[in-house]
mmCIF file of C-alpha atoms in Angstrom:
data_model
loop_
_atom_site.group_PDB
_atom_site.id
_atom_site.type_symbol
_atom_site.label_atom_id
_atom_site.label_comp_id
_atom_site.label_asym_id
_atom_site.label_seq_id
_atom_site.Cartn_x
_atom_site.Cartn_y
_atom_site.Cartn_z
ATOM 1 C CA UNK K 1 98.308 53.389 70.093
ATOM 2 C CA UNK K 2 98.488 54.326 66.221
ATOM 3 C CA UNK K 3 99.265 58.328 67.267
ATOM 4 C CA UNK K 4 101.412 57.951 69.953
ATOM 5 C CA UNK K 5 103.785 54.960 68.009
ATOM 6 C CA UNK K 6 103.433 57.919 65.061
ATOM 7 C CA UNK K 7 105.054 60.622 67.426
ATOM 8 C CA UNK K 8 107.399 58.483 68.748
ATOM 9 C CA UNK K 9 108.721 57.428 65.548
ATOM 10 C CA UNK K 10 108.439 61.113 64.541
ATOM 11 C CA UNK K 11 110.703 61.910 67.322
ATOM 12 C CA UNK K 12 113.662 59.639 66.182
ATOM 13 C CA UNK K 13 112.468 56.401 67.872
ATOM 14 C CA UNK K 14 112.913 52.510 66.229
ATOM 15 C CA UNK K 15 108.950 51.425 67.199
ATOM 16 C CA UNK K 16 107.231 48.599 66.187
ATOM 17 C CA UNK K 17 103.693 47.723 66.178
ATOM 18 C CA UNK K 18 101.988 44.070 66.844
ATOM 19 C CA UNK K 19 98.578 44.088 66.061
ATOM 20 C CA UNK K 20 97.610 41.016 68.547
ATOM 21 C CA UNK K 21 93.879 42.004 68.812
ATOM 22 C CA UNK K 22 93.798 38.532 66.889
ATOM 23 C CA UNK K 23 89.703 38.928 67.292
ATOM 24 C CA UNK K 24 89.482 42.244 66.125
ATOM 25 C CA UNK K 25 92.303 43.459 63.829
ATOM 26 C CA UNK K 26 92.984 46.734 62.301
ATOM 27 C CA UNK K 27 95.248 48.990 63.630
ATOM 28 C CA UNK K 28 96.726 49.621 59.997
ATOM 29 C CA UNK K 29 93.764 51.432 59.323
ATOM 30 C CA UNK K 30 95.012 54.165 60.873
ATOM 31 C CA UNK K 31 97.800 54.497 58.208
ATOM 32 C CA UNK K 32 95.970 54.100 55.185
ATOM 33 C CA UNK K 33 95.276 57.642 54.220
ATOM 34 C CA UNK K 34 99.756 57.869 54.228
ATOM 35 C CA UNK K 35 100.616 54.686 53.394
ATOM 36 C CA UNK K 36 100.175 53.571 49.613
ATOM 37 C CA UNK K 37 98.931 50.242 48.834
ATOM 38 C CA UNK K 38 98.982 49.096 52.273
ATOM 39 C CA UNK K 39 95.506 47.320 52.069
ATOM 40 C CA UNK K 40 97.069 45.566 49.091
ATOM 41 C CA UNK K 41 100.198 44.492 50.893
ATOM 42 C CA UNK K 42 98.195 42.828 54.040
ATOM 43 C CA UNK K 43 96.543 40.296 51.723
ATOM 44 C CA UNK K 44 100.218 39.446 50.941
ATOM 45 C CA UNK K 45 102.488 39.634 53.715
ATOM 46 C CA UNK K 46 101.928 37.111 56.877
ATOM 47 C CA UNK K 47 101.626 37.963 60.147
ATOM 48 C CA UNK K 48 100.925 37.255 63.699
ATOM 49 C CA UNK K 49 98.857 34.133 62.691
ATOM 50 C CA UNK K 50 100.405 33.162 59.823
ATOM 51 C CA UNK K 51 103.697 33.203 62.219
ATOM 52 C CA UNK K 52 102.053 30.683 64.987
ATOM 53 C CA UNK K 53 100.669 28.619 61.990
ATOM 54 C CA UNK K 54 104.188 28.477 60.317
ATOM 55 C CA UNK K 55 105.533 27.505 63.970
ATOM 56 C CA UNK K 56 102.954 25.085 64.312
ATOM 57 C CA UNK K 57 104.764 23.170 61.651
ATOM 58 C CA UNK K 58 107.716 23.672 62.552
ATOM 59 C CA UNK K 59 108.370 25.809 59.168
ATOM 60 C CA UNK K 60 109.187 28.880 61.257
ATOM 61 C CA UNK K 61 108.688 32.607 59.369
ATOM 62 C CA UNK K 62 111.184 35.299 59.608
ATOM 63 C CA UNK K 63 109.229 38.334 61.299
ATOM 64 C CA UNK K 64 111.324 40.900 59.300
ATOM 65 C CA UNK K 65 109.335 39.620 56.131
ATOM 66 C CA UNK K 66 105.956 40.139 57.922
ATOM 67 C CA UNK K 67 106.287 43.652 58.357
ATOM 68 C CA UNK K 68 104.511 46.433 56.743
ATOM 69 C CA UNK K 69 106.445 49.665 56.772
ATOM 70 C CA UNK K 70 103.709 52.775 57.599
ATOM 71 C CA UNK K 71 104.478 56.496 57.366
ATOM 72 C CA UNK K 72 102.158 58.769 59.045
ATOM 73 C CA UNK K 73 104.693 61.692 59.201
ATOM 74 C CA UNK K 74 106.201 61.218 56.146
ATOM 75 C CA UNK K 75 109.459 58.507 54.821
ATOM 76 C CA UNK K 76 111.593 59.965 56.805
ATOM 77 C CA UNK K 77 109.713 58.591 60.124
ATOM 78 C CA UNK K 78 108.589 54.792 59.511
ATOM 79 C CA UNK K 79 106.419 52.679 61.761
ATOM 80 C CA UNK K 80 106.866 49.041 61.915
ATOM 81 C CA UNK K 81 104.336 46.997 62.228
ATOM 82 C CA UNK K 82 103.101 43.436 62.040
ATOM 83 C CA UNK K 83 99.312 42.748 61.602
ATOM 84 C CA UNK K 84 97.118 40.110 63.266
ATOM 85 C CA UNK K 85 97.358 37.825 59.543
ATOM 86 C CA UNK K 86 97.174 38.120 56.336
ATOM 87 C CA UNK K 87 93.745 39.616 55.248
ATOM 88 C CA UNK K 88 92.354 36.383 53.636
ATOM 89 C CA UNK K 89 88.693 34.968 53.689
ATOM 90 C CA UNK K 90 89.749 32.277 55.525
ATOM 91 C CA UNK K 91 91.634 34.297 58.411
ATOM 92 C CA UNK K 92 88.985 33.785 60.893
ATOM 93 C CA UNK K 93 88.881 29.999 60.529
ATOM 94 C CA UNK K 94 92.706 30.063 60.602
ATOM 95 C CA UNK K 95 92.399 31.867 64.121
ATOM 96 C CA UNK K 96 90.372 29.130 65.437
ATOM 97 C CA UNK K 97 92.742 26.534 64.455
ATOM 98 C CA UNK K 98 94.944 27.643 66.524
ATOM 99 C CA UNK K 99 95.032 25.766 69.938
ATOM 100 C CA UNK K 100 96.842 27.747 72.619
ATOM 101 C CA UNK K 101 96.933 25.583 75.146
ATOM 102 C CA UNK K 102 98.514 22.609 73.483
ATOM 103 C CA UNK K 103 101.407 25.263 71.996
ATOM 104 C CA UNK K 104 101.965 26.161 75.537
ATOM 105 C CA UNK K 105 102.306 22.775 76.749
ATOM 106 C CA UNK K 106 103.214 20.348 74.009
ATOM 107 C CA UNK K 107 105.033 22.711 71.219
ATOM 108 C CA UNK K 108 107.042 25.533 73.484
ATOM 109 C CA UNK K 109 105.240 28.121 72.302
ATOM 110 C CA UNK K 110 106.617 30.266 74.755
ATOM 111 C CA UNK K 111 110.391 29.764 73.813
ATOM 112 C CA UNK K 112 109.521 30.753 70.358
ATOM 113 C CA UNK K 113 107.865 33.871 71.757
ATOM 114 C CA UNK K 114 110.717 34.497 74.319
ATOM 115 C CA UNK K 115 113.229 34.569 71.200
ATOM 116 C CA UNK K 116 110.722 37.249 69.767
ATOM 117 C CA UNK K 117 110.694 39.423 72.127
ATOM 118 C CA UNK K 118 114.439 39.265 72.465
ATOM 119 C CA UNK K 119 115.292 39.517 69.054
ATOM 120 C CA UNK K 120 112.636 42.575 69.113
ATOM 121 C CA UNK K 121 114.209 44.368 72.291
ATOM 122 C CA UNK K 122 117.414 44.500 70.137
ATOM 123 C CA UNK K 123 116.223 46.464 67.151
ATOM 124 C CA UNK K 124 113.685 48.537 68.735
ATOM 125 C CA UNK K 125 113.502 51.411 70.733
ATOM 126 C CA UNK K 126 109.635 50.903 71.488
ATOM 127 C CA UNK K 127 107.149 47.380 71.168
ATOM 128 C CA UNK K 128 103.704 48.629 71.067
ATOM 129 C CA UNK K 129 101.106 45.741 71.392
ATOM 130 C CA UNK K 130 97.833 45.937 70.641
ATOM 131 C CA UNK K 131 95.479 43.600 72.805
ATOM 132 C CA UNK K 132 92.770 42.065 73.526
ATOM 133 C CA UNK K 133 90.775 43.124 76.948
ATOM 134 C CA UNK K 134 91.030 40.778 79.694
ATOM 135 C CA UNK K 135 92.749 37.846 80.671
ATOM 136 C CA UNK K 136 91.790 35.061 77.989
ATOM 137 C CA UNK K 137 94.555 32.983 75.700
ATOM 138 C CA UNK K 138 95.065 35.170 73.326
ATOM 139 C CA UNK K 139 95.341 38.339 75.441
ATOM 140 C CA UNK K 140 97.000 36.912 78.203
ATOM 141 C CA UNK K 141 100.178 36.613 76.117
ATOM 142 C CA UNK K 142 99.882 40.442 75.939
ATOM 143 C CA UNK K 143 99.319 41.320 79.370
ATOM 144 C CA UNK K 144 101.492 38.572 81.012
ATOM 145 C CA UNK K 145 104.105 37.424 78.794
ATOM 146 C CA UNK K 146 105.007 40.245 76.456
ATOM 147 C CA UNK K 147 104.963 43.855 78.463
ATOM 148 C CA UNK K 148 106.750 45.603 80.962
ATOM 149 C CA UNK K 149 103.825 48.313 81.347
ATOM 150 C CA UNK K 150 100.783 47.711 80.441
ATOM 151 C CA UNK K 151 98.865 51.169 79.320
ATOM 152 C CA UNK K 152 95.055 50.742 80.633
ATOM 153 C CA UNK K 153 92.556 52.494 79.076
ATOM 154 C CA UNK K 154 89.308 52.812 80.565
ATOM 155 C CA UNK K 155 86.315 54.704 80.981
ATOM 156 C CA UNK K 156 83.720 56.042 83.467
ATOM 157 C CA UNK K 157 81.992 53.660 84.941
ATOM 158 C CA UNK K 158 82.812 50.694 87.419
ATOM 159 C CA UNK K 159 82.763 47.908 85.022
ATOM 160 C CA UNK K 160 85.464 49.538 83.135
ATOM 161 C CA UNK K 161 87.460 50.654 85.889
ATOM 162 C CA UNK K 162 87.242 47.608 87.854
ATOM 163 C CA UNK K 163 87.894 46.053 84.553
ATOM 164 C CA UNK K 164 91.417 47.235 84.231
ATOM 165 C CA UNK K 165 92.072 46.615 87.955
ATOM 166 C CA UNK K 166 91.140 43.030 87.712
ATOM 167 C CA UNK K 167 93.599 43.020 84.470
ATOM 168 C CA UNK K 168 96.664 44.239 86.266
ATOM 169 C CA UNK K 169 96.328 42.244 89.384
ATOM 170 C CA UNK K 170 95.963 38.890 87.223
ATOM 171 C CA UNK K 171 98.537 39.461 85.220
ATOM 172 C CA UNK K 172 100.942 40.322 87.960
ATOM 173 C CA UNK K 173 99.622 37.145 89.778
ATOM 174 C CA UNK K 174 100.113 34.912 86.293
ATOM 175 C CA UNK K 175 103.712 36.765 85.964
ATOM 176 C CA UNK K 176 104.956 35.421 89.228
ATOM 177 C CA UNK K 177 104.747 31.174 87.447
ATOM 178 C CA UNK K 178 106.669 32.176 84.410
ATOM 179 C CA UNK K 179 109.650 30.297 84.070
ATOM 180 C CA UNK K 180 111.563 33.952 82.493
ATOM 181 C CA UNK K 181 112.655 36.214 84.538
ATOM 182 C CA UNK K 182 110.746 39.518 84.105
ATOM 183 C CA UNK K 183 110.738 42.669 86.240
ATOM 184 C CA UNK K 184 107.466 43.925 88.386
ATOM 185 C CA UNK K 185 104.976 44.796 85.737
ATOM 186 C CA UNK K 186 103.817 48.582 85.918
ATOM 187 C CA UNK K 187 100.017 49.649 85.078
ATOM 188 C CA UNK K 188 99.658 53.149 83.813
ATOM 189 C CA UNK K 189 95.949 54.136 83.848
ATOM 190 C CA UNK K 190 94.748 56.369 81.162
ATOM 191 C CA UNK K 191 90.920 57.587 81.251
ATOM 192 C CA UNK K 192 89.260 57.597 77.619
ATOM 193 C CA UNK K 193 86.134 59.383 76.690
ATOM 194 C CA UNK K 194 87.008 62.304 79.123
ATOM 195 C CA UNK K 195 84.058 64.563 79.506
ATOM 196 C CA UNK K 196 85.456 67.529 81.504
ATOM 197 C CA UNK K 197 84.976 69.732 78.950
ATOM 198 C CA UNK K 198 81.436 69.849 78.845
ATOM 199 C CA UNK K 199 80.287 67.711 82.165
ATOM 200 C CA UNK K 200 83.029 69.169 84.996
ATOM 201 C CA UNK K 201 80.966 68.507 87.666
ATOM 202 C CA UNK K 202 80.406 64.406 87.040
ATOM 203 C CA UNK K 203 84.299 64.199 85.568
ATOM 204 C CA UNK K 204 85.752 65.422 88.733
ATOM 205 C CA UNK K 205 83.809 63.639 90.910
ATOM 206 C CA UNK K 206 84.719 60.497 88.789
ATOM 207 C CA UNK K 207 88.367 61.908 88.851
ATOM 208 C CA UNK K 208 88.356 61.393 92.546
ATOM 209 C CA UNK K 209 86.648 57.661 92.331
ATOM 210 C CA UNK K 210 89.356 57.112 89.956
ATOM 211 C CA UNK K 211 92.213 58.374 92.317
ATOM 212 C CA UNK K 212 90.910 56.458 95.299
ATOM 213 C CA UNK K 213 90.917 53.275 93.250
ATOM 214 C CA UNK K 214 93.731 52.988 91.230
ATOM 215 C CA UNK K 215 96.322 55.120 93.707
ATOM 216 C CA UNK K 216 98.758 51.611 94.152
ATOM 217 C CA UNK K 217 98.711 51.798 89.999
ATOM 218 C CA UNK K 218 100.114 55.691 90.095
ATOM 219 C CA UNK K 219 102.268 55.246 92.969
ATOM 220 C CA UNK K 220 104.322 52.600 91.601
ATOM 221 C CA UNK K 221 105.512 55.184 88.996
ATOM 222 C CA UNK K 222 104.367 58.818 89.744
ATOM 223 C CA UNK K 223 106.945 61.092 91.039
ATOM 224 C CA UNK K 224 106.568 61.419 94.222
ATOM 225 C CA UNK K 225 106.051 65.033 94.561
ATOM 226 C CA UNK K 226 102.684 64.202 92.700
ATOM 227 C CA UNK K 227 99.375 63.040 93.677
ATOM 228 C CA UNK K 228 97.202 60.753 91.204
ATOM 229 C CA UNK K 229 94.842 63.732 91.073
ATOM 230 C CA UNK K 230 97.728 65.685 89.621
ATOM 231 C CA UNK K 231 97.741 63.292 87.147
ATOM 232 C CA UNK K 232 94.474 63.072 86.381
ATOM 233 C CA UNK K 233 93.627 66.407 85.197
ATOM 234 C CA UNK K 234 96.334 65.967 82.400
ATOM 235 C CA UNK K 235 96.666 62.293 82.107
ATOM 236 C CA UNK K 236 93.617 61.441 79.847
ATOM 237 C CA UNK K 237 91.987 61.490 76.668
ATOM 238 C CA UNK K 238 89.161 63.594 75.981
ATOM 239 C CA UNK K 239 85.857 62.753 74.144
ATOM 240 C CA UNK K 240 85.425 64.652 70.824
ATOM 241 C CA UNK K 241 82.734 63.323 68.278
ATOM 242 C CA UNK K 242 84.593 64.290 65.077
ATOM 243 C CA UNK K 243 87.387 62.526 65.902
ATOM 244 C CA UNK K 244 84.855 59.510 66.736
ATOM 245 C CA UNK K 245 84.019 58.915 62.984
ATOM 246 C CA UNK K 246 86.473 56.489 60.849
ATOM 247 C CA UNK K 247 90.226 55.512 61.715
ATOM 248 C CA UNK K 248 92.104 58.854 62.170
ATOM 249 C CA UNK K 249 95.339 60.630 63.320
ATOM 250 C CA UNK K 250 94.474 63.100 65.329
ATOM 251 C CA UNK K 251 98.454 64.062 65.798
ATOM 252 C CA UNK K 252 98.953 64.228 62.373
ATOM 253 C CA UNK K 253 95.610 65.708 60.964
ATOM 254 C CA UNK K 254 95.298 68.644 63.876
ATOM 255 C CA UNK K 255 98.746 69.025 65.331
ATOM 256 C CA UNK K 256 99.560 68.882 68.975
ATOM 257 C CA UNK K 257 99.226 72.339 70.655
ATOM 258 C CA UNK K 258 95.696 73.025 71.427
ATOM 259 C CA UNK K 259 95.464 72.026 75.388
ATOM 260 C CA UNK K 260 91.859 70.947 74.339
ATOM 261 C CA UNK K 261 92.343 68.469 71.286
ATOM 262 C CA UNK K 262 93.177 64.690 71.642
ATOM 263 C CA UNK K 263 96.375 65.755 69.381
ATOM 264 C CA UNK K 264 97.806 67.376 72.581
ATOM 265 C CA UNK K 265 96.358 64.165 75.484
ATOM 266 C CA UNK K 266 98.155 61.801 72.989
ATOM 267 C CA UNK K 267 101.584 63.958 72.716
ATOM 268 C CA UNK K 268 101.870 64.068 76.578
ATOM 269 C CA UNK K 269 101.004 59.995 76.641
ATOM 270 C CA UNK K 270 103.412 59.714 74.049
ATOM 271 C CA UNK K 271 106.053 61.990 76.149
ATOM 272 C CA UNK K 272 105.615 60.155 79.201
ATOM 273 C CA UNK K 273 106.620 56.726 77.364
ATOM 274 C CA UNK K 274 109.375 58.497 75.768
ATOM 275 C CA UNK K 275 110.622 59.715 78.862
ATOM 276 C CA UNK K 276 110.272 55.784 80.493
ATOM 277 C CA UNK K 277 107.390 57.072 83.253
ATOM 278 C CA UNK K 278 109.458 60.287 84.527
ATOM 279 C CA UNK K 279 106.474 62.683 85.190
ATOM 280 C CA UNK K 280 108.779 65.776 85.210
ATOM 281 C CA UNK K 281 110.838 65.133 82.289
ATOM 282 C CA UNK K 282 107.551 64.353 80.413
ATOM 283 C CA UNK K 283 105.892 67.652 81.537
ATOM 284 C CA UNK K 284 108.986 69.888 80.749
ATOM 285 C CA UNK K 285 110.537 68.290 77.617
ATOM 286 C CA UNK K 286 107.122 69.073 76.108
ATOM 287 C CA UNK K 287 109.824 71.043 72.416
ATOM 288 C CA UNK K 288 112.538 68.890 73.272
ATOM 289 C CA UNK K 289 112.142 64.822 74.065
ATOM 290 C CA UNK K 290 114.753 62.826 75.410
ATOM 291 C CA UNK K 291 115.621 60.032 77.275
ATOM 292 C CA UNK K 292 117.648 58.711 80.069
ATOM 293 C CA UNK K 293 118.957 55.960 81.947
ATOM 294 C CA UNK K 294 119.655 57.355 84.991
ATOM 295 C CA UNK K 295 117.079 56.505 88.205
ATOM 296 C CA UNK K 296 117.188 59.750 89.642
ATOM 297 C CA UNK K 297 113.163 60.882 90.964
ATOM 298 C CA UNK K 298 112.338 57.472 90.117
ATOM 299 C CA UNK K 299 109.738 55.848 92.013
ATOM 300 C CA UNK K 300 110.969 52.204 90.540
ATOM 301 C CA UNK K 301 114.168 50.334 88.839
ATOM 302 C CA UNK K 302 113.884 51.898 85.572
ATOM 303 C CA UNK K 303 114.623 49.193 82.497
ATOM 304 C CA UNK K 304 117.253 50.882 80.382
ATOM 305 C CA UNK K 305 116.415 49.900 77.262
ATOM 306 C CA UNK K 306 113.759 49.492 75.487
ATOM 307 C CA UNK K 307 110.145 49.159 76.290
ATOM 308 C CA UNK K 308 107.415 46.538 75.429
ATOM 309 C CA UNK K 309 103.651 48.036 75.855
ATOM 310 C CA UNK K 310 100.337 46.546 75.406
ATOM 311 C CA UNK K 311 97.562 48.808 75.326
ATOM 312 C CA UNK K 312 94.566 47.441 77.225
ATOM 313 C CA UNK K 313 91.403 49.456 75.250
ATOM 314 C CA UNK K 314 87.631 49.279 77.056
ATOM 315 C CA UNK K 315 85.564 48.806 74.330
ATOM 316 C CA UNK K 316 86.847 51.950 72.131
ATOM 317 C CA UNK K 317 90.418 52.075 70.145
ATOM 318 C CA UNK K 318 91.920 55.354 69.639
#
């Protein structure tokens, strides 16, 4: 999530970050290394907890003070984000305060999140959530309430993969009793820890496992000159140990040109958001990125503005 909300703000786009991996926080790690004193600044400045608390008691916070400004390609090309909470020793108790259920039913929680995500789909080209895997309280406002696509990341082996599939078809399910409207929610499958490069035979067989399975997912997007296969082989994100040491830009530190690096995977993930899911326009516009409204080779009713995204990792966070 960190590199491809980097290129798209690199290529002119309004994004914001929400770091909802309440559990697990972090995401601004990523950004240290080009963002000074930002360590500093999340002991200071609220966020998503420190928001629900403050609604809680009816003491609401305005969102555009929680965010930290982060600049992996320089001033010129700011991410927004908002972290899980305020980096405090007593964050973790403060997260289990926090009683979902009785927001949901007893305090409107979901208005108040409603007028977020409207007020957020007017100043921003691009929501990226970060969330929690699976269906469970917190992440369920991630993968049912907040998104229009959910980006699943998964790996190699049938836990993971039915994993993802049991994510999509619950939160599709859980969609259907909101009381807001929202349009059909679109899974994109991404495989992590890609090992073509030094196990072909095992990653293509898995390629085709993967294919078989998840071919509704692709279809509901894919161009349909394409097979998932086709996607496959470019759709992915390979395993290379020295990026698997620390919190790291790829995109920034190695570039985006070598067909082999995890620079060049997260450049044609980040093209295909920018591009709203058109396969073609993703795989040509690789110099020049654009986007447009118009439904032509569409495979569904393309939203024409902006996007909200939660990443769904499988164990790993890249």
């Amino acid at each position: 999530m960190a590199n491809v909300a980097s290129l798209l703000a690199k290529w002119g786009k309004n994004v914001l970050i929400v770091d909802w991996d309440l559990e697990a926080p972090g995401i601004e790690k990523y950004f240290e290394k080009y963002t000074p004193d930002l360590f500093e600044q999340r002991k200071k400045i609220p966020g998503v907890v420190d928001m629900i608390h403050s609604f809680n008691q009816e003491k609401e916070i305005n969102w555009h003070e929680c965010l930290l400004k982060l600049f992996p390609f320089g001033s010129q090309y700011p991410v927004s984000l908002l972290s899980a909470g305020q980096d405090q020793p007593d964050y973790a108790l403060r997260l289990q305060e926090i009683d979902w259920e009785v927001l949901f039913n007893e305090r409107s929680l979901g208005s108040y999140l409603e007028k977020l995500r409207e007020q957020w789909i007017e100043e921003y080209d691009f929501v990226l959530i970060d969330s929690r895997t699976g269906i469970t309280d917190i992440g369920g406002i991630c993968t049912i309430y907040l998104p229009d696509i959910l980006v699943l990341f998964f790996t190699a082996n049938q836990q993971s993969l039915d994993g993802v599939i049991d994510v999509i078809k619950r939160a599709r399910n859980s969609r259907n009793h909101l009381k807001y409207e929202r349009k059909y929610l679109i899974g994109v499958p991404v495989p992590s820890r890609d090992e073509s490069m030094t196990e072909y035979a095992l990653a293509k067989e898995w390629r085709k496992i993967f294919a078989e399975k998840l071919s509704d997912l692709y279809q509901d997007w894919l161009h349909r000159n394409k097979t998932p296969e086709d996607a496959l082989k470019i759709l992915r994100i390979p395993y290379i140990p020295f990026w698997s040491f620390g919190e790291r830009l790829p995109v920034v530190e190695e570039g985006v040109d070598d067909p082999k690096s995890l620079g060049f995977s997260y450049e044609f993930l980040a093209r295909l958001i920018a591009n709203r899911l058109e396969w073609e326009k993703a795989f040509k516009n690789r110099k020049t990125i654009f986007i447009t409204n118009t439904k032509e080779n569409s495979a569904y009713e393309q939203k024409n503005h902006q996007w909200f995204l939660s990443a769904m990792p499988k164990k790993t966070r890249e």
